[in-house]
Amino acid sequence: CRHCFRRDFIQSNSNEFTNRDLEDACAYLGDNPNVHEILLSGGDPLTLKPARLEYLLSKIKECRPDIIIRIGTRVPIVDPEKITIEVTDILKKAAPVWLSLQCNHPDELTNEVKIATSLLNQSGIHLLNQSVLLKDINDSLPVLKKLSHKLVDFNIKPYYIFQGDLAKGTSHFRVPISKGLLLMKELRSEVSGIAMPLYAVDIPSGGGKIPLNMDYIDKIDNDFYYLKNSSGFVGKYPREEL
């Protein structure tokens, strides 16, 4: 996506997942039974040809039948016609499978998307949504409220709403954290628990995802929020106030 940090390092033909990579991943899963989930992301795994997708998923389940598979994808939102009976059958065979979608605005939830997500739901595929808070796109209470309600109507759980990544060339998309915190407070009073996403940020410098609330903000100065994860790692996020 235009606002994603991955635009900085994904280049044409430079990050293809090979059969050797798959063998290494499966060997790791086999040696580490404490790993309960695997995330397939990219790029977008559902842009793979069905035969390649089936091979990938079958090899993972072959080495670890108990593993939970999560797939990060925009395909059901931006190209819903790709969600066919063939694709849902492939996903069903690898169950349990969870799809993490990304829908940022209620206008993306079209009739075509509802057909695709209904097909996934009927196949037993669990659907979550991860939005990104985007300036002048969804940074208002009416839009966020409509998005949450419409997602639930489509049987998609509003899961995360992320603070914008600090990717080069994306500052015009970012919303100040102070505004995001206020929006989440307002949204919580307008929607039910199942319609309420978790506001979170990917801490710069490799700290992982943390909820964005005052419990995880270590301190604030004129220039930065200092965000601390559960392991005590502290990362800095710029204070881009209005």
XYZ file of N, CA and C in Angstrom:
726
model
N 0.836 -1.195 0.000
C 0.000 0.000 0.000
C 0.873 1.248 0.000
N 0.324 2.325 -0.483
C 1.083 3.579 -0.618
C 1.598 4.091 0.719
N 0.899 3.780 1.805
C 1.266 4.304 3.119
C 2.090 3.320 3.947
N 2.500 2.179 3.378
C 3.107 1.092 4.156
C 4.624 1.181 4.163
N 5.229 0.758 5.272
C 6.690 0.745 5.369
C 7.322 -0.218 4.372
N 6.580 -1.210 3.908
C 7.177 -2.224 3.025
C 7.513 -1.673 1.648
N 6.957 -0.527 1.320
C 7.297 0.086 0.034
C 8.778 0.432 -0.030
N 9.448 0.501 1.141
C 10.863 0.847 1.174
C 11.767 -0.320 0.783
N 11.281 -1.567 0.935
C 12.223 -2.664 0.700
C 11.726 -3.766 -0.218
N 10.469 -3.720 -0.648
C 10.009 -4.725 -1.608
C 10.256 -4.209 -3.021
N 11.063 -4.951 -3.769
C 11.372 -4.588 -5.141
C 11.007 -5.757 -6.053
N 10.811 -5.469 -7.309
C 10.395 -6.485 -8.264
C 11.386 -7.652 -8.290
N 10.851 -8.877 -8.087
C 11.608 -10.125 -8.188
C 12.739 -10.269 -7.172
N 12.800 -9.400 -6.164
C 13.923 -9.480 -5.230
C 13.549 -10.174 -3.925
N 12.260 -10.451 -3.712
C 11.846 -11.036 -2.445
C 10.954 -12.254 -2.645
N 11.164 -12.972 -3.727
C 10.329 -14.138 -4.002
C 10.600 -15.249 -2.982
N 9.524 -15.833 -2.453
C 9.629 -16.907 -1.474
C 9.869 -18.212 -2.219
N 11.050 -18.814 -2.047
C 11.445 -19.989 -2.811
C 11.058 -21.277 -2.094
N 11.154 -22.382 -2.802
C 10.902 -23.679 -2.179
C 11.912 -23.953 -1.068
N 13.137 -23.484 -1.229
C 14.146 -23.646 -0.166
C 13.747 -22.851 1.074
N 13.238 -21.643 0.864
C 12.747 -20.857 2.004
C 11.631 -21.610 2.729
N 10.745 -22.231 1.953
C 9.633 -22.976 2.533
C 10.138 -24.178 3.327
N 11.120 -24.884 2.776
C 11.709 -26.026 3.481
C 12.325 -25.584 4.803
N 13.029 -24.455 4.777
C 13.657 -23.939 6.007
C 12.601 -23.557 7.047
N 11.522 -22.921 6.578
C 10.452 -22.522 7.490
C 9.783 -23.748 8.109
N 9.532 -24.753 7.288
C 8.891 -25.970 7.788
C 9.800 -26.708 8.774
N 11.101 -26.722 8.490
C 12.048 -27.354 9.409
C 12.038 -26.630 10.758
N 11.977 -25.312 10.715
C 11.931 -24.528 11.952
C 10.655 -24.836 12.737
N 9.519 -24.876 12.036
C 8.252 -25.179 12.702
C 8.280 -26.568 13.325
N 8.878 -27.530 12.610
C 8.960 -28.883 13.134
C 9.825 -28.984 14.380
N 10.853 -28.141 14.451
C 11.774 -28.167 15.598
C 11.298 -27.294 16.755
N 10.246 -26.500 16.539
C 9.799 -25.551 17.557
C 8.291 -25.671 17.777
N 7.869 -26.709 18.485
C 6.429 -26.906 18.707
C 5.781 -25.818 19.543
N 6.613 -24.956 20.179
C 6.061 -23.836 20.952
C 5.529 -22.721 20.065
N 5.824 -22.770 18.756
C 5.275 -21.795 17.802
C 3.855 -22.237 17.447
N 2.874 -21.405 17.743
C 1.471 -21.788 17.558
C 0.841 -21.197 16.301
N 1.424 -20.115 15.781
C 0.865 -19.456 14.608
C 1.965 -19.127 13.616
N 1.586 -19.088 12.340
C 2.496 -18.610 11.306
C 1.751 -17.564 10.490
N 2.442 -16.482 10.186
C 1.856 -15.383 9.414
C 2.445 -15.368 8.019
N 1.575 -15.410 7.004
C 1.988 -15.262 5.616
C 1.602 -13.864 5.171
N 2.600 -13.091 4.795
C 2.339 -11.717 4.406
C 3.236 -11.399 3.222
N 3.511 -10.140 2.975
C 4.370 -9.887 1.823
C 4.499 -8.433 1.484
N 4.171 -8.065 0.263
C 3.361 -8.651 -0.786
C 2.012 -9.161 -0.288
N 1.361 -9.900 -1.138
C 0.045 -10.418 -0.781
C -0.060 -11.872 -1.206
N -0.144 -12.799 -0.239
C -0.187 -14.220 -0.575
C -1.337 -14.619 -1.487
N -2.467 -13.901 -1.437
C -3.608 -14.289 -2.273
C -3.492 -13.793 -3.709
N -2.361 -13.148 -4.041
C -2.088 -12.858 -5.456
C -1.326 -14.009 -6.109
N -0.924 -14.993 -5.302
C -0.280 -16.174 -5.869
C -1.271 -16.965 -6.719
N -0.760 -17.706 -7.683
C -1.618 -18.618 -8.427
C -2.129 -19.688 -7.463
N -3.383 -20.138 -7.647
C -3.959 -21.111 -6.708
C -3.076 -22.333 -6.462
N -2.435 -22.848 -7.500
C -1.591 -24.036 -7.328
C -0.423 -23.746 -6.398
N 0.153 -22.566 -6.523
C 1.284 -22.196 -5.671
C 0.821 -21.980 -4.231
N -0.325 -21.340 -4.068
C -0.882 -21.124 -2.739
C -1.174 -22.467 -2.059
N -1.776 -23.382 -2.805
C -2.101 -24.689 -2.247
C -0.840 -25.443 -1.841
N 0.194 -25.381 -2.660
C 1.462 -26.055 -2.348
C 2.056 -25.485 -1.065
N 2.059 -24.160 -0.953
C 2.611 -23.479 0.213
C 1.885 -23.895 1.494
N 0.556 -23.828 1.461
C -0.222 -24.148 2.650
C -0.143 -25.631 3.000
N -0.151 -26.479 1.987
C -0.126 -27.927 2.247
C 1.197 -28.349 2.881
N 2.301 -27.748 2.459
C 3.600 -28.078 3.031
C 3.682 -27.639 4.497
N 3.110 -26.484 4.800
C 3.099 -26.006 6.185
C 2.281 -26.947 7.061
N 1.094 -27.334 6.603
C 0.229 -28.219 7.393
C 0.803 -29.643 7.466
N 1.548 -30.024 6.456
C 2.163 -31.351 6.455
C 3.181 -31.465 7.593
N 3.957 -30.407 7.805
C 4.980 -30.464 8.854
C 4.398 -30.152 10.224
N 3.321 -29.357 10.267
C 2.697 -28.998 11.541
C 1.186 -28.935 11.376
N 0.504 -30.080 11.467
C -0.961 -30.099 11.281
C -1.701 -29.210 12.275
N -1.066 -28.924 13.415
C -1.735 -28.147 14.466
C -1.551 -26.644 14.320
N -0.733 -26.205 13.383
C -0.384 -24.786 13.289
C -1.587 -23.950 12.843
N -1.709 -22.765 13.418
C -2.725 -21.806 12.988
C -2.095 -20.891 11.953
N -2.746 -20.746 10.815
C -2.210 -19.936 9.718
C -2.957 -18.610 9.642
N -2.194 -17.523 9.665
C -2.762 -16.197 9.428
C -2.221 -15.683 8.102
N -3.077 -15.042 7.337
C -2.682 -14.497 6.037
C -3.058 -13.026 5.994
N -2.077 -12.176 5.745
C -2.343 -10.750 5.565
C -2.634 -10.466 4.097
N -3.810 -9.932 3.813
C -4.214 -9.761 2.417
C -5.149 -8.577 2.224
N -5.004 -7.927 1.074
C -5.950 -6.893 0.646
C -6.849 -7.390 -0.479
N -6.586 -8.594 -0.976
C -7.292 -9.092 -2.163
C -8.812 -9.074 -2.012
N -9.401 -9.560 -0.897
C -10.872 -9.538 -0.817
C -11.463 -8.131 -0.869
N -10.653 -7.119 -0.551
C -11.126 -5.738 -0.559
C -10.915 -5.084 -1.924
N -9.738 -5.269 -2.505
C -9.407 -4.527 -3.733
C -9.621 -5.328 -5.016
N -9.689 -6.649 -4.904
C -9.889 -7.491 -6.093
C -10.735 -8.706 -5.707
N -11.979 -8.452 -5.245
C -12.783 -9.536 -4.665
C -13.098 -10.675 -5.621
N -13.021 -10.432 -6.930
C -13.315 -11.500 -7.886
C -12.280 -12.619 -7.829
N -11.122 -12.352 -7.219
C -10.108 -13.403 -7.060
C -10.512 -14.429 -5.987
N -11.501 -14.096 -5.165
C -11.950 -15.037 -4.140
C -12.978 -15.967 -4.772
N -12.488 -17.106 -5.234
C -13.306 -18.092 -5.941
C -13.520 -19.320 -5.064
N -14.377 -20.213 -5.516
C -14.576 -21.489 -4.823
C -13.252 -22.242 -4.731
N -12.439 -22.184 -5.796
C -11.138 -22.864 -5.783
C -10.257 -22.331 -4.664
N -10.219 -21.014 -4.512
C -9.379 -20.402 -3.480
C -9.903 -20.733 -2.092
N -11.215 -20.634 -1.883
C -11.762 -20.920 -0.551
C -11.587 -22.397 -0.185
N -11.669 -23.283 -1.166
C -11.438 -24.703 -0.886
C -9.994 -24.949 -0.440
N -9.055 -24.239 -1.063
C -7.647 -24.357 -0.682
C -7.452 -23.885 0.760
N -8.054 -22.745 1.090
C -7.928 -22.205 2.442
C -8.595 -23.125 3.467
N -9.755 -23.680 3.095
C -10.501 -24.553 4.006
C -9.675 -25.787 4.370
N -8.941 -26.324 3.406
C -8.139 -27.527 3.657
C -7.005 -27.259 4.638
N -6.611 -25.990 4.760
C -5.509 -25.633 5.665
C -6.001 -25.146 7.022
N -7.289 -25.279 7.297
C -7.886 -24.747 8.532
C -7.143 -25.258 9.777
N -7.119 -24.426 10.845
C -7.749 -23.104 10.954
C -6.927 -22.007 10.277
N -7.625 -21.203 9.473
C -7.012 -20.078 8.754
C -7.726 -18.796 9.152
N -6.936 -17.765 9.431
C -7.463 -16.430 9.724
C -6.933 -15.476 8.676
N -7.813 -14.706 8.063
C -7.390 -13.675 7.110
C -7.420 -12.313 7.798
N -6.283 -11.622 7.763
C -6.217 -10.246 8.251
C -6.339 -9.329 7.045
N -7.510 -8.729 6.883
C -7.768 -7.837 5.762
C -7.301 -6.428 6.111
N -7.284 -5.553 5.106
C -7.073 -4.135 5.392
C -8.096 -3.317 4.618
N -9.064 -2.822 5.354
C -10.070 -1.912 4.804
C -9.993 -0.640 5.630
N -9.796 0.484 4.970
C -9.558 1.747 5.670
C -10.735 2.713 5.630
N -11.714 2.430 4.789
C -12.841 3.358 4.633
C -14.092 2.556 4.296
N -15.252 2.944 4.821
C -16.472 2.163 4.551
C -16.831 2.074 3.078
N -16.412 3.042 2.266
C -16.738 2.987 0.840
C -16.058 1.817 0.131
N -15.016 1.246 0.754
C -14.356 0.076 0.165
C -15.216 -1.183 0.303
N -16.174 -1.162 1.205
C -16.997 -2.346 1.470
C -18.195 -2.367 0.525
N -17.934 -2.802 -0.688
C -18.912 -2.816 -1.767
C -19.695 -4.128 -1.765
N -20.698 -4.211 -2.632
C -21.454 -5.456 -2.774
C -20.558 -6.604 -3.229
N -19.590 -6.295 -4.099
C -18.668 -7.330 -4.573
C -17.812 -7.863 -3.424
N -17.402 -6.963 -2.533
C -16.625 -7.382 -1.365
C -17.477 -8.251 -0.451
N -18.753 -7.895 -0.308
C -19.638 -8.704 0.559
C -19.805 -10.112 0.004
N -19.887 -10.254 -1.303
C -19.991 -11.591 -1.909
C -18.730 -12.401 -1.586
N -17.558 -11.753 -1.741
C -16.288 -12.443 -1.495
C -16.138 -12.830 -0.031
N -16.441 -11.911 0.866
C -16.268 -12.213 2.293
C -17.313 -13.216 2.776
N -18.501 -13.192 2.187
C -19.513 -14.192 2.538
C -19.043 -15.583 2.138
N -18.418 -15.681 0.971
C -17.884 -16.955 0.506
C -16.805 -17.468 1.465
N -15.965 -16.559 1.935
C -14.933 -16.943 2.903
C -15.552 -17.369 4.230
N -16.526 -16.606 4.697
C -17.193 -16.951 5.951
C -17.871 -18.320 5.876
N -18.530 -18.574 4.767
C -19.225 -19.847 4.598
C -18.253 -21.027 4.545
N -16.998 -20.728 4.231
C -15.974 -21.775 4.165
C -15.257 -21.962 5.497
N -15.690 -21.219 6.515
C -15.089 -21.359 7.833
C -13.812 -20.574 8.026
N -13.557 -19.612 7.141
C -12.372 -18.770 7.260
C -12.705 -17.581 8.156
N -11.872 -17.349 9.147
C -12.089 -16.254 10.084
C -11.535 -14.952 9.500
N -12.301 -13.869 9.620
C -11.917 -12.599 9.008
C -11.711 -11.524 10.075
N -10.544 -10.901 10.024
C -10.206 -9.763 10.876
C -9.891 -8.578 9.980
N -10.009 -7.376 10.521
C -9.628 -6.195 9.746
C -8.598 -5.367 10.492
N -7.569 -4.947 9.753
C -6.542 -4.055 10.271
C -6.568 -2.785 9.428
N -7.032 -1.700 10.019
C -7.055 -0.408 9.341
C -5.806 0.378 9.696
N -5.545 1.407 8.914
C -4.513 2.387 9.240
C -5.202 3.743 9.345
N -4.884 4.480 10.394
C -5.447 5.817 10.563
C -4.774 6.751 9.562
N -5.563 7.305 8.628
C -5.026 8.081 7.511
C -5.643 9.479 7.481
N -4.783 10.470 7.410
C -5.222 11.866 7.429
C -6.145 12.173 6.253
N -7.268 12.822 6.569
C -8.260 13.261 5.580
C -8.928 12.105 4.845
N -8.738 10.876 5.326
C -9.388 9.711 4.730
C -10.335 9.054 5.732
N -9.806 8.740 6.908
C -10.665 8.099 7.911
C -10.463 8.670 9.314
N -9.843 9.847 9.424
C -9.534 10.402 10.750
C -10.667 11.280 11.285
N -11.875 10.730 11.260
C -13.027 11.423 11.843
C -13.925 10.384 12.486
N -14.652 10.785 13.518
C -15.525 9.855 14.226
C -16.610 9.276 13.322
N -17.314 10.070 12.497
C -18.364 9.477 11.653
C -17.842 8.390 10.717
N -16.660 8.610 10.125
C -16.117 7.615 9.194
C -15.712 6.351 9.941
N -15.022 6.503 11.069
C -14.586 5.330 11.823
C -15.780 4.541 12.365
N -16.797 5.247 12.813
C -17.997 4.577 13.327
C -18.683 3.785 12.211
N -18.846 4.401 11.050
C -19.482 3.715 9.922
C -18.641 2.523 9.474
N -17.315 2.686 9.464
C -16.432 1.591 9.074
C -16.588 0.403 10.019
N -16.560 0.657 11.335
C -16.690 -0.430 12.308
C -18.026 -1.154 12.174
N -19.103 -0.388 12.054
C -20.421 -1.008 11.939
C -20.551 -1.820 10.644
N -20.014 -1.288 9.566
C -20.138 -1.988 8.290
C -19.286 -3.254 8.271
N -18.105 -3.205 8.887
C -17.271 -4.404 8.987
C -18.003 -5.510 9.734
N -18.618 -5.167 10.867
C -19.352 -6.168 11.638
C -20.516 -6.717 10.820
N -21.172 -5.845 10.059
C -22.261 -6.291 9.185
C -21.773 -7.289 8.142
N -20.511 -7.148 7.717
C -19.900 -8.071 6.751
C -19.303 -9.298 7.452
N -19.513 -9.406 8.765
C -18.962 -10.502 9.568
C -17.434 -10.475 9.589
N -16.881 -9.275 9.687
C -15.437 -9.056 9.802
C -15.186 -8.345 11.124
N -14.304 -8.864 11.947
C -14.017 -8.254 13.240
C -13.050 -7.086 13.082
N -13.441 -5.854 13.474
C -12.476 -4.758 13.529
C -11.412 -5.093 14.578
N -10.184 -5.313 14.143
C -9.137 -5.905 14.978
C -8.138 -4.841 15.448
N -7.454 -4.230 14.509
C -6.510 -3.166 14.807
C -6.846 -1.919 14.003
N -6.495 -0.753 14.552
C -6.346 0.447 13.746
C -4.968 0.989 14.091
N -4.111 1.056 13.094
C -2.709 1.363 13.320
C -2.396 2.842 13.118
N -1.531 3.341 13.969
C -0.889 4.619 13.730
C 0.008 4.464 12.503
N 0.130 5.521 11.697
C 0.884 5.424 10.446
C 2.343 5.056 10.646
N 2.861 4.267 9.717
C 4.279 3.915 9.729
C 5.141 5.141 9.436
N 6.372 5.084 9.917
C 7.323 6.174 9.649
C 8.111 5.863 8.386
N 7.388 5.577 7.316
C 8.020 5.266 6.038
C 8.284 6.551 5.262
N 9.398 6.574 4.560
C 9.775 7.737 3.777
C 8.677 8.094 2.777
N 8.316 9.376 2.728
C 7.334 9.842 1.757
C 5.890 9.632 2.162
N 5.642 9.333 3.448
C 4.258 9.072 3.873
C 3.785 10.016 4.976
N 4.544 11.048 5.286
C 4.182 11.913 6.416
C 2.831 12.603 6.195
N 2.463 12.844 4.931
C 1.190 13.521 4.654
C -0.013 12.625 4.960
N 0.205 11.332 5.172
C -0.875 10.416 5.557
C -1.054 10.343 7.066
N -0.030 10.735 7.823
C -0.046 10.452 9.258
C -0.902 11.442 10.039
N -1.540 10.882 11.070
C -2.397 11.631 11.990
C -1.657 11.733 13.320
N -1.663 12.890 13.990
C -0.999 12.979 15.293
C -1.548 11.957 16.284
N -0.673 11.383 17.069
C -1.099 10.413 18.081
C -2.139 11.017 19.012
N -1.985 12.284 19.365
C -2.948 12.913 20.277
C -4.354 12.891 19.694
N -4.464 13.098 18.379
C -5.779 13.042 17.740
C -6.288 11.604 17.685
N -5.387 10.668 17.411
C -5.783 9.267 17.379
C -6.324 8.791 18.718
N -5.666 9.175 19.801
C -6.130 8.796 21.140
C -7.523 9.362 21.420
N -7.744 10.611 21.007
C -9.056 11.229 21.206
C -10.127 10.532 20.386
N -9.814 10.202 19.124
C -10.771 9.506 18.269
C -11.158 8.149 18.852
N -10.175 7.428 19.396
C -10.473 6.113 19.975
C -11.352 6.249 21.216
N -11.116 7.281 21.993
C -11.958 7.516 23.168
C -13.400 7.797 22.749
N -13.570 8.612 21.717
C -14.905 8.935 21.218
C -15.568 7.710 20.592
N -14.783 6.931 19.834
C -15.336 5.760 19.155
C -15.823 4.726 20.165
N -15.072 4.555 21.248
C -15.446 3.565 22.254
C -16.823 3.857 22.857
N -17.211 5.136 22.891
C -18.526 5.487 23.438
C -19.641 5.350 22.408
N -19.269 5.038 21.137
C -20.260 4.993 20.058
C -20.511 3.593 19.504
N -19.591 2.644 19.760
C -19.744 1.305 19.179
C -19.634 0.246 20.278
N -20.099 -0.946 19.970
C -20.024 -2.051 20.927
C -18.604 -2.622 20.976
N -18.381 -3.520 21.914
C -17.062 -4.125 22.057
C -16.609 -4.876 20.821
N -17.532 -5.593 20.167
C -17.120 -6.366 18.991
C -16.782 -5.462 17.806
N -17.232 -4.213 17.842
C -16.968 -3.276 16.746
C -15.799 -2.340 17.046
N -15.144 -2.519 18.197
C -14.087 -1.604 18.626
C -12.712 -2.177 18.307
N -11.955 -1.538 17.400
C -10.594 -2.002 17.114
C -9.622 -1.536 18.195
N -8.458 -2.150 18.229
C -7.395 -1.752 19.146
C -6.463 -0.780 18.421
N -6.307 0.403 18.969
C -5.391 1.405 18.416
C -3.966 1.008 18.799
N -3.091 0.869 17.819
C -1.751 0.347 18.081
C -0.735 0.998 17.145
N 0.534 0.790 17.477
C 1.633 1.313 16.660
C 2.731 0.268 16.607
N 3.402 0.196 15.475
C 4.600 -0.618 15.338
C 5.764 0.250 15.802
N 6.354 -0.079 16.953
C 7.412 0.778 17.493
C 8.583 0.814 16.520
N 9.068 2.008 16.169
C 10.266 2.091 15.322
C 11.449 1.378 15.973
N 12.349 0.877 15.140
C 13.579 0.204 15.572
C 13.345 -1.209 16.086
N 12.200 -1.797 15.763
C 12.014 -3.217 16.035
C 11.410 -3.578 17.360
N 10.608 -2.710 17.945
C 9.995 -3.015 19.237
C 8.707 -3.796 19.145
N 8.189 -3.999 17.922
C 6.938 -4.731 17.753
C 5.716 -3.850 17.954
N 4.553 -4.472 17.876
C 3.285 -3.743 18.012
C 2.932 -3.560 19.490
N 2.467 -2.369 19.844
C 1.948 -2.147 21.190
C 0.649 -1.353 21.085
N -0.270 -1.546 22.068
C -1.464 -0.698 22.119
C -1.058 0.751 22.370
N -1.771 1.665 21.744
C -1.494 3.084 21.975
C -2.454 3.602 23.033
N -1.990 3.575 24.267
C -2.691 4.234 25.355
C -1.628 4.691 26.344
N -2.022 5.427 27.340
C -1.042 6.049 28.222
C -0.228 5.018 29.005
N -0.729 3.791 29.161
C 0.029 2.774 29.878
C 1.329 2.416 29.168
N 1.365 2.611 27.862
C 2.539 2.226 27.077
C 3.362 3.429 26.626
N 2.950 4.630 26.993
C 3.732 5.820 26.680
C 4.611 6.119 27.888
N 5.913 5.891 27.739
C 6.845 6.032 28.850
C 7.016 7.504 29.247
N 7.162 8.364 28.247
C 7.240 9.802 28.490
C 7.017 10.532 27.177
N 6.815 11.827 27.281
C 6.597 12.681 26.107
C 7.454 13.925 26.287
N 8.185 14.323 25.246
C 8.850 15.621 25.282
C 8.374 16.440 24.086
N 9.038 17.523 23.799
C 8.583 18.411 22.726
C 8.639 17.762 21.346
N 9.486 16.746 21.191
C 9.726 16.174 19.864
C 9.230 14.743 19.688
N 9.162 13.975 20.787
C 8.889 12.541 20.634
C 7.947 12.009 21.709
N 7.219 10.921 21.323
C 6.610 10.013 22.276
C 7.615 8.875 22.477
N 7.849 8.486 23.716
C 8.721 7.359 24.017
C 7.826 6.188 24.406
N 7.774 5.177 23.534
C 6.817 4.085 23.649
C 7.522 2.840 24.157
N 6.983 2.231 25.209
C 7.635 1.089 25.855
C 6.766 -0.153 25.724
N 7.374 -1.245 25.247
C 6.618 -2.490 25.130
C 6.708 -3.297 26.425
N 6.087 -4.479 26.435
C 6.006 -5.271 27.663
C 7.362 -5.814 28.102
N 8.344 -5.822 27.188
C 9.692 -6.290 27.539
C 10.592 -5.165 28.017
N 10.059 -3.935 28.010
C 10.851 -2.796 28.458
C 11.570 -2.054 27.349
N 11.438 -2.549 26.098
C 12.061 -1.859 24.965
C 11.379 -0.511 24.746
N 12.170 0.537 24.558
C 11.625 1.875 24.335
C 12.017 2.355 22.938
N 11.018 2.765 22.163
C 11.255 3.328 20.838
C 10.656 4.711 20.754
N 11.199 5.535 19.875
C 10.743 6.913 19.729
C 9.832 7.061 18.516
N 8.739 7.795 18.685
C 7.821 8.129 17.590
C 7.664 9.636 17.599
N 7.833 10.304 16.435
C 7.799 11.776 16.431
C 6.452 12.342 16.879
N 6.513 13.451 17.565
C 5.317 14.134 18.021
C 4.862 15.106 16.934
N 4.083 14.593 16.006
C 3.627 15.371 14.846
C 2.274 15.972 15.145
N 2.252 17.004 15.960
C 0.991 17.591 16.383
C 0.431 18.522 15.328
N -0.861 18.808 15.428
C -1.516 19.706 14.490
C -1.008 21.133 14.677
